[in-house]
Every structure is written in C-alpha cells, then in structure tokens.
C-alpha cells in the first residue's frame, strides 16, 4: 500500500497530476485546491496517498496534508458521496473550512461544491457532525450554538438573530460567530433586536 509519494511534477491534467518518482510516473487524482497548491512542472512535490484497488483498476488519490486526506476518507463514509464528489467538496473548501461548516451545520457552504445537492449536503453535515470538533478551529461555544439552532433547541431570540443575519447575506458560520459574541456581551436575556444590532457591530470589525 502506498502512503506517500515524493518526486518531481511531470505534468498536470484537469483532475490529476503525474508525479515522476525515480523514473516511474504515478497518475494521482487530486482536489482542485491540491493541484493549485503544488509546484510547477519539473519541481519537487510530496503527496499523501490513498490507494483504491478494484478488480479492473488501481487508482491513487493525493493530498497535500493529512487533514485533507482524513476529510476525504470521512466524506466517503457518507451515503451518496463517492470519490469524485469528495474531491469536489475539498476543491471548494479547505479541511478547516469544511470542519467549521460541518460543526455549525452550514449546509449551504457544503452545497457550493459541484455535484453536491441539498440532500447530500445535509447528510454530510449531519453524519459528520460528531467528527468535526476534532478538526474545527471555531469556538466550541459557536459550534454548540449552531447545533442548538439546527435542532431547534436554541432560544427564539438567538435563532431569530442568526436567521436575520443570514437573510442579510452573511454565511451561517459568520452569523453564528457574531451572535455568539453578541450573546456573551448582552447576556442570555437579550432580545433578538439587541443580538442583531450587536452581531452587526461584531461583523463590522
């Protein structure tokens, strides 16, 4: 089993790279982000590898970090997500961005990926929610707040404030972070209008 390849970039394709390792060219499928992060032709590169073996083929998938590889494998555990869709998600979102989107239940962020409809995005967020905290960089309080909004257990003013900010064009993650900060300042008894006002001030910083 191949775990890592270090070699020289031979050529690029639309969704893959050929990495020359001591004269042997390995065709490795990568996300768009990984392809953009790799150096030019003729330069040295290292990829973490996941190998898929089937009766009729052996296919290599390459990643610039272990975190990206870990999320690729996590995505494949979600019903309806194959290797192509997983790479599409990682082409749009970095591992950190994906972890944060899952942690706060931001289905719209995940659905930006090509081939990911609302149902698949919802499954990704729901099925991987317990996995996200280990990768997410956001405040656990924000993740908890977002989770309570998602399962409708959040106080009405909090849910209304987040919804209002999202309707103004802010992403779910931005809105949750802003309302969490507003809640710390205003206290649990604050009404939606005050949370929205403080949230907008937080977003303007």
PDB file of C-alpha atoms in Angstrom:
ATOM      1  CA  UNK A   1       0.000   0.000   0.000  1.00  0.00           C
ATOM      2  CA  UNK A   2       1.327   3.443  -0.951  1.00  0.00           C
ATOM      3  CA  UNK A   3       1.095   6.008   1.845  1.00  0.00           C
ATOM      4  CA  UNK A   4       3.179   8.864   0.464  1.00  0.00           C
ATOM      5  CA  UNK A   5       4.963   9.765  -2.760  1.00  0.00           C
ATOM      6  CA  UNK A   6       7.833  12.191  -3.174  1.00  0.00           C
ATOM      7  CA  UNK A   7       9.014  13.011  -6.670  1.00  0.00           C
ATOM      8  CA  UNK A   8       9.079  15.561  -9.478  1.00  0.00           C
ATOM      9  CA  UNK A   9       5.996  17.027 -11.153  1.00  0.00           C
ATOM     10  CA  UNK A  10       5.887  15.606 -14.677  1.00  0.00           C
ATOM     11  CA  UNK A  11       2.564  17.021 -15.909  1.00  0.00           C
ATOM     12  CA  UNK A  12      -0.869  18.195 -14.867  1.00  0.00           C
ATOM     13  CA  UNK A  13      -4.341  17.096 -16.005  1.00  0.00           C
ATOM     14  CA  UNK A  14      -7.730  18.574 -15.253  1.00  0.00           C
ATOM     15  CA  UNK A  15      -8.160  16.484 -12.088  1.00  0.00           C
ATOM     16  CA  UNK A  16      -4.799  14.768 -11.673  1.00  0.00           C
ATOM     17  CA  UNK A  17      -1.049  15.067 -11.636  1.00  0.00           C
ATOM     18  CA  UNK A  18       1.635  12.726 -12.931  1.00  0.00           C
ATOM     19  CA  UNK A  19       4.404  12.520 -10.356  1.00  0.00           C
ATOM     20  CA  UNK A  20       7.732  11.130 -11.530  1.00  0.00           C
ATOM     21  CA  UNK A  21       9.240   9.037  -8.748  1.00  0.00           C
ATOM     22  CA  UNK A  22      12.682   7.772  -9.798  1.00  0.00           C
ATOM     23  CA  UNK A  23      11.576   7.328 -13.392  1.00  0.00           C
ATOM     24  CA  UNK A  24       8.133   5.864 -12.676  1.00  0.00           C
ATOM     25  CA  UNK A  25       5.183   8.160 -13.457  1.00  0.00           C
ATOM     26  CA  UNK A  26       2.315   7.868 -10.960  1.00  0.00           C
ATOM     27  CA  UNK A  27      -1.047   9.275 -12.027  1.00  0.00           C
ATOM     28  CA  UNK A  28      -2.595  10.739  -8.878  1.00  0.00           C
ATOM     29  CA  UNK A  29      -6.096  12.236  -8.687  1.00  0.00           C
ATOM     30  CA  UNK A  30      -6.299  15.399  -6.580  1.00  0.00           C
ATOM     31  CA  UNK A  31      -8.715  18.106  -5.495  1.00  0.00           C
ATOM     32  CA  UNK A  32      -8.568  21.459  -7.249  1.00  0.00           C
ATOM     33  CA  UNK A  33      -7.057  23.027  -4.129  1.00  0.00           C
ATOM     34  CA  UNK A  34      -4.276  20.458  -4.039  1.00  0.00           C
ATOM     35  CA  UNK A  35      -3.493  20.951  -7.721  1.00  0.00           C
ATOM     36  CA  UNK A  36      -3.251  24.716  -7.164  1.00  0.00           C
ATOM     37  CA  UNK A  37      -1.002  24.246  -4.144  1.00  0.00           C
ATOM     38  CA  UNK A  38       1.516  22.022  -5.929  1.00  0.00           C
ATOM     39  CA  UNK A  39       4.636  23.492  -7.603  1.00  0.00           C
ATOM     40  CA  UNK A  40       5.339  23.818 -11.316  1.00  0.00           C
ATOM     41  CA  UNK A  41       6.423  21.124 -13.742  1.00  0.00           C
ATOM     42  CA  UNK A  42       9.928  19.880 -13.022  1.00  0.00           C
ATOM     43  CA  UNK A  43       9.799  20.829  -9.344  1.00  0.00           C
ATOM     44  CA  UNK A  44       9.782  18.503  -6.340  1.00  0.00           C
ATOM     45  CA  UNK A  45       6.476  17.649  -4.685  1.00  0.00           C
ATOM     46  CA  UNK A  46       5.185  15.375  -1.929  1.00  0.00           C
ATOM     47  CA  UNK A  47       1.692  13.908  -1.699  1.00  0.00           C
ATOM     48  CA  UNK A  48      -0.035  11.826   0.949  1.00  0.00           C
ATOM     49  CA  UNK A  49      -1.685   8.929  -0.878  1.00  0.00           C
ATOM     50  CA  UNK A  50      -4.862   6.899  -0.509  1.00  0.00           C
ATOM     51  CA  UNK A  51      -4.932   3.826  -2.769  1.00  0.00           C
ATOM     52  CA  UNK A  52      -8.155   2.313  -4.106  1.00  0.00           C
ATOM     53  CA  UNK A  53      -7.845  -1.206  -5.517  1.00  0.00           C
ATOM     54  CA  UNK A  54     -10.598  -2.767  -7.611  1.00  0.00           C
ATOM     55  CA  UNK A  55     -10.742  -5.769  -9.888  1.00  0.00           C
ATOM     56  CA  UNK A  56     -10.224  -3.677 -13.005  1.00  0.00           C
ATOM     57  CA  UNK A  57      -8.034  -0.829 -11.741  1.00  0.00           C
ATOM     58  CA  UNK A  58      -5.803   0.712  -9.119  1.00  0.00           C
ATOM     59  CA  UNK A  59      -6.402   4.425  -8.519  1.00  0.00           C
ATOM     60  CA  UNK A  60      -4.320   6.804  -6.417  1.00  0.00           C
ATOM     61  CA  UNK A  61      -5.675   9.898  -4.665  1.00  0.00           C
ATOM     62  CA  UNK A  62      -3.217  12.518  -3.439  1.00  0.00           C
ATOM     63  CA  UNK A  63      -3.374  15.199  -0.759  1.00  0.00           C
ATOM     64  CA  UNK A  64      -1.069  17.980   0.399  1.00  0.00           C
ATOM     65  CA  UNK A  65      -1.901  17.352   4.069  1.00  0.00           C
ATOM     66  CA  UNK A  66      -3.005  14.547   6.346  1.00  0.00           C
ATOM     67  CA  UNK A  67      -6.009  16.668   7.316  1.00  0.00           C
ATOM     68  CA  UNK A  68      -7.229  16.779   3.705  1.00  0.00           C
ATOM     69  CA  UNK A  69      -6.740  13.023   3.400  1.00  0.00           C
ATOM     70  CA  UNK A  70      -8.643  12.436   6.651  1.00  0.00           C
ATOM     71  CA  UNK A  71     -11.600  14.508   5.457  1.00  0.00           C
ATOM     72  CA  UNK A  72     -11.579  12.677   2.120  1.00  0.00           C
ATOM     73  CA  UNK A  73     -11.978   9.370   3.945  1.00  0.00           C
ATOM     74  CA  UNK A  74     -14.643  10.802   6.255  1.00  0.00           C
ATOM     75  CA  UNK A  75     -16.637  12.096   3.288  1.00  0.00           C
ATOM     76  CA  UNK A  76     -16.585   8.663   1.669  1.00  0.00           C
ATOM     77  CA  UNK A  77     -18.447   7.290   4.701  1.00  0.00           C
ATOM     78  CA  UNK A  78     -21.442   9.490   3.858  1.00  0.00           C
ATOM     79  CA  UNK A  79     -24.183   7.860   1.803  1.00  0.00           C
ATOM     80  CA  UNK A  80     -24.211   9.259  -1.735  1.00  0.00           C
ATOM     81  CA  UNK A  81     -20.631  10.551  -1.616  1.00  0.00           C
ATOM     82  CA  UNK A  82     -18.082   8.892  -3.883  1.00  0.00           C
ATOM     83  CA  UNK A  83     -14.505   9.818  -4.639  1.00  0.00           C
ATOM     84  CA  UNK A  84     -15.443  12.413  -7.266  1.00  0.00           C
ATOM     85  CA  UNK A  85     -17.879  14.246  -5.007  1.00  0.00           C
ATOM     86  CA  UNK A  86     -15.432  14.097  -2.084  1.00  0.00           C
ATOM     87  CA  UNK A  87     -12.738  15.724  -4.224  1.00  0.00           C
ATOM     88  CA  UNK A  88     -15.245  18.334  -5.423  1.00  0.00           C
ATOM     89  CA  UNK A  89     -16.026  19.266  -1.813  1.00  0.00           C
ATOM     90  CA  UNK A  90     -12.318  19.539  -0.987  1.00  0.00           C
ATOM     91  CA  UNK A  91     -11.804  21.631  -4.123  1.00  0.00           C
ATOM     92  CA  UNK A  92     -14.194  24.256  -2.742  1.00  0.00           C
ATOM     93  CA  UNK A  93     -13.449  24.047   0.990  1.00  0.00           C
ATOM     94  CA  UNK A  94     -10.167  23.607   2.823  1.00  0.00           C
ATOM     95  CA  UNK A  95     -10.168  20.988   5.608  1.00  0.00           C
ATOM     96  CA  UNK A  96     -10.565  23.762   8.180  1.00  0.00           C
ATOM     97  CA  UNK A  97     -13.412  25.424   6.302  1.00  0.00           C
ATOM     98  CA  UNK A  98     -15.186  22.088   5.851  1.00  0.00           C
ATOM     99  CA  UNK A  99     -14.762  21.251   9.529  1.00  0.00           C
ATOM    100  CA  UNK A 100     -16.198  24.607  10.546  1.00  0.00           C
ATOM    101  CA  UNK A 101     -19.118  24.283   8.110  1.00  0.00           C
ATOM    102  CA  UNK A 102     -19.954  20.823   9.483  1.00  0.00           C
ATOM    103  CA  UNK A 103     -19.546  21.982  13.089  1.00  0.00           C
ATOM    104  CA  UNK A 104     -22.095  24.793  12.693  1.00  0.00           C
ATOM    105  CA  UNK A 105     -24.395  22.909  10.313  1.00  0.00           C
ATOM    106  CA  UNK A 106     -23.786  25.219   7.339  1.00  0.00           C
ATOM    107  CA  UNK A 107     -25.329  23.069   4.590  1.00  0.00           C
ATOM    108  CA  UNK A 108     -25.252  25.933   2.077  1.00  0.00           C
ATOM    109  CA  UNK A 109     -21.470  26.175   2.359  1.00  0.00           C
ATOM    110  CA  UNK A 110     -21.065  22.459   1.620  1.00  0.00           C
ATOM    111  CA  UNK A 111     -23.599  22.602  -1.217  1.00  0.00           C
ATOM    112  CA  UNK A 112     -21.361  25.030  -3.111  1.00  0.00           C
ATOM    113  CA  UNK A 113     -19.352  22.037  -4.324  1.00  0.00           C
ATOM    114  CA  UNK A 114     -20.094  20.727  -7.794  1.00  0.00           C
ATOM    115  CA  UNK A 115     -22.356  17.671  -7.687  1.00  0.00           C
ATOM    116  CA  UNK A 116     -23.482  18.272  -4.109  1.00  0.00           C
ATOM    117  CA  UNK A 117     -27.209  18.924  -3.861  1.00  0.00           C
ATOM    118  CA  UNK A 118     -29.134  19.997  -0.736  1.00  0.00           C
ATOM    119  CA  UNK A 119     -29.844  16.400   0.342  1.00  0.00           C
ATOM    120  CA  UNK A 120     -26.217  15.279   0.080  1.00  0.00           C
ATOM    121  CA  UNK A 121     -25.018  18.462   1.795  1.00  0.00           C
ATOM    122  CA  UNK A 122     -27.461  17.804   4.653  1.00  0.00           C
ATOM    123  CA  UNK A 123     -26.219  14.224   5.010  1.00  0.00           C
ATOM    124  CA  UNK A 124     -22.594  15.383   5.088  1.00  0.00           C
ATOM    125  CA  UNK A 125     -23.337  17.886   7.836  1.00  0.00           C
ATOM    126  CA  UNK A 126     -25.473  15.501   9.901  1.00  0.00           C
ATOM    127  CA  UNK A 127     -23.394  12.330   9.554  1.00  0.00           C
ATOM    128  CA  UNK A 128     -20.027  14.024  10.130  1.00  0.00           C
ATOM    129  CA  UNK A 129     -21.089  16.402  12.887  1.00  0.00           C
ATOM    130  CA  UNK A 130     -19.514  14.304  15.643  1.00  0.00           C
ATOM    131  CA  UNK A 131     -16.242  14.169  13.697  1.00  0.00           C
ATOM    132  CA  UNK A 132     -15.921  17.916  13.119  1.00  0.00           C
ATOM    133  CA  UNK A 133     -14.861  19.189  16.588  1.00  0.00           C
ATOM    134  CA  UNK A 134     -11.503  17.444  16.291  1.00  0.00           C
ATOM    135  CA  UNK A 135     -10.742  19.417  13.148  1.00  0.00           C
ATOM    136  CA  UNK A 136     -12.698  22.641  13.591  1.00  0.00           C
ATOM    137  CA  UNK A 137     -10.947  25.873  14.513  1.00  0.00           C
ATOM    138  CA  UNK A 138     -14.061  27.662  15.711  1.00  0.00           C
ATOM    139  CA  UNK A 139     -15.009  28.314  19.304  1.00  0.00           C
ATOM    140  CA  UNK A 140     -16.835  25.274  20.785  1.00  0.00           C
ATOM    141  CA  UNK A 141     -19.450  27.722  22.087  1.00  0.00           C
ATOM    142  CA  UNK A 142     -20.207  28.729  18.497  1.00  0.00           C
ATOM    143  CA  UNK A 143     -20.481  25.098  17.420  1.00  0.00           C
ATOM    144  CA  UNK A 144     -22.836  24.421  20.329  1.00  0.00           C
ATOM    145  CA  UNK A 145     -24.916  27.471  19.470  1.00  0.00           C
ATOM    146  CA  UNK A 146     -25.186  26.395  15.835  1.00  0.00           C
ATOM    147  CA  UNK A 147     -26.134  22.876  16.882  1.00  0.00           C
ATOM    148  CA  UNK A 148     -28.926  24.162  19.108  1.00  0.00           C
ATOM    149  CA  UNK A 149     -30.245  26.270  16.222  1.00  0.00           C
ATOM    150  CA  UNK A 150     -30.131  23.266  13.900  1.00  0.00           C
ATOM    151  CA  UNK A 151     -32.121  21.027  16.260  1.00  0.00           C
ATOM    152  CA  UNK A 152     -34.467  23.900  17.199  1.00  0.00           C
ATOM    153  CA  UNK A 153     -33.497  23.923  20.873  1.00  0.00           C
ATOM    154  CA  UNK A 154     -31.955  27.423  20.802  1.00  0.00           C
ATOM    155  CA  UNK A 155     -33.851  30.279  22.474  1.00  0.00           C
ATOM    156  CA  UNK A 156     -36.066  32.091  19.972  1.00  0.00           C
ATOM    157  CA  UNK A 157     -34.138  35.408  20.117  1.00  0.00           C
ATOM    158  CA  UNK A 158     -30.877  33.616  19.303  1.00  0.00           C
ATOM    159  CA  UNK A 159     -32.355  31.630  16.412  1.00  0.00           C
ATOM    160  CA  UNK A 160     -34.106  34.742  15.089  1.00  0.00           C
ATOM    161  CA  UNK A 161     -30.896  36.804  15.264  1.00  0.00           C
ATOM    162  CA  UNK A 162     -28.864  34.206  13.349  1.00  0.00           C
ATOM    163  CA  UNK A 163     -31.647  33.852  10.782  1.00  0.00           C
ATOM    164  CA  UNK A 164     -31.811  37.630  10.317  1.00  0.00           C
ATOM    165  CA  UNK A 165     -28.061  37.893   9.703  1.00  0.00           C
ATOM    166  CA  UNK A 166     -28.180  35.006   7.217  1.00  0.00           C
ATOM    167  CA  UNK A 167     -31.045  36.766   5.413  1.00  0.00           C
ATOM    168  CA  UNK A 168     -28.838  39.854   5.181  1.00  0.00           C
ATOM    169  CA  UNK A 169     -26.351  37.811   3.178  1.00  0.00           C
ATOM    170  CA  UNK A 170     -23.924  36.582   5.821  1.00  0.00           C
ATOM    171  CA  UNK A 171     -22.853  32.935   5.839  1.00  0.00           C
ATOM    172  CA  UNK A 172     -24.242  30.673   8.566  1.00  0.00           C
ATOM    173  CA  UNK A 173     -20.809  30.424  10.171  1.00  0.00           C
ATOM    174  CA  UNK A 174     -20.318  34.210  10.216  1.00  0.00           C
ATOM    175  CA  UNK A 175     -23.790  34.739  11.649  1.00  0.00           C
ATOM    176  CA  UNK A 176     -23.284  32.127  14.382  1.00  0.00           C
ATOM    177  CA  UNK A 177     -19.913  33.579  15.393  1.00  0.00           C
ATOM    178  CA  UNK A 178     -21.369  37.110  15.526  1.00  0.00           C
ATOM    179  CA  UNK A 179     -24.429  36.114  17.556  1.00  0.00           C
ATOM    180  CA  UNK A 180     -22.292  34.058  19.948  1.00  0.00           C
ATOM    181  CA  UNK A 181     -20.160  37.152  20.580  1.00  0.00           C
ATOM    182  CA  UNK A 182     -23.302  39.270  20.976  1.00  0.00           C
ATOM    183  CA  UNK A 183     -24.733  36.772  23.454  1.00  0.00           C
ATOM    184  CA  UNK A 184     -21.580  36.948  25.583  1.00  0.00           C
ATOM    185  CA  UNK A 185     -21.865  40.729  25.746  1.00  0.00           C
ATOM    186  CA  UNK A 186     -25.615  41.071  26.177  1.00  0.00           C
ATOM    187  CA  UNK A 187     -26.349  38.028  28.329  1.00  0.00           C
ATOM    188  CA  UNK A 188     -28.940  35.272  27.999  1.00  0.00           C
ATOM    189  CA  UNK A 189     -31.893  37.614  28.470  1.00  0.00           C
ATOM    190  CA  UNK A 190     -31.192  39.760  25.396  1.00  0.00           C
ATOM    191  CA  UNK A 191     -33.907  40.054  22.755  1.00  0.00           C
ATOM    192  CA  UNK A 192     -33.403  39.384  19.055  1.00  0.00           C
ATOM    193  CA  UNK A 193     -33.135  43.054  18.107  1.00  0.00           C
ATOM    194  CA  UNK A 194     -30.258  43.643  20.530  1.00  0.00           C
ATOM    195  CA  UNK A 195     -28.470  40.472  19.388  1.00  0.00           C
ATOM    196  CA  UNK A 196     -28.837  41.511  15.753  1.00  0.00           C
ATOM    197  CA  UNK A 197     -27.504  45.002  16.496  1.00  0.00           C
ATOM    198  CA  UNK A 198     -24.518  43.668  18.437  1.00  0.00           C
ATOM    199  CA  UNK A 199     -23.979  40.945  15.843  1.00  0.00           C
ATOM    200  CA  UNK A 200     -23.791  43.504  13.043  1.00  0.00           C
ATOM    201  CA  UNK A 201     -21.311  45.523  15.072  1.00  0.00           C
ATOM    202  CA  UNK A 202     -19.206  42.381  15.514  1.00  0.00           C
ATOM    203  CA  UNK A 203     -19.316  41.680  11.773  1.00  0.00           C
ATOM    204  CA  UNK A 204     -18.243  45.248  11.001  1.00  0.00           C
ATOM    205  CA  UNK A 205     -14.982  44.887  12.956  1.00  0.00           C
TER     206      UNK A 205
END
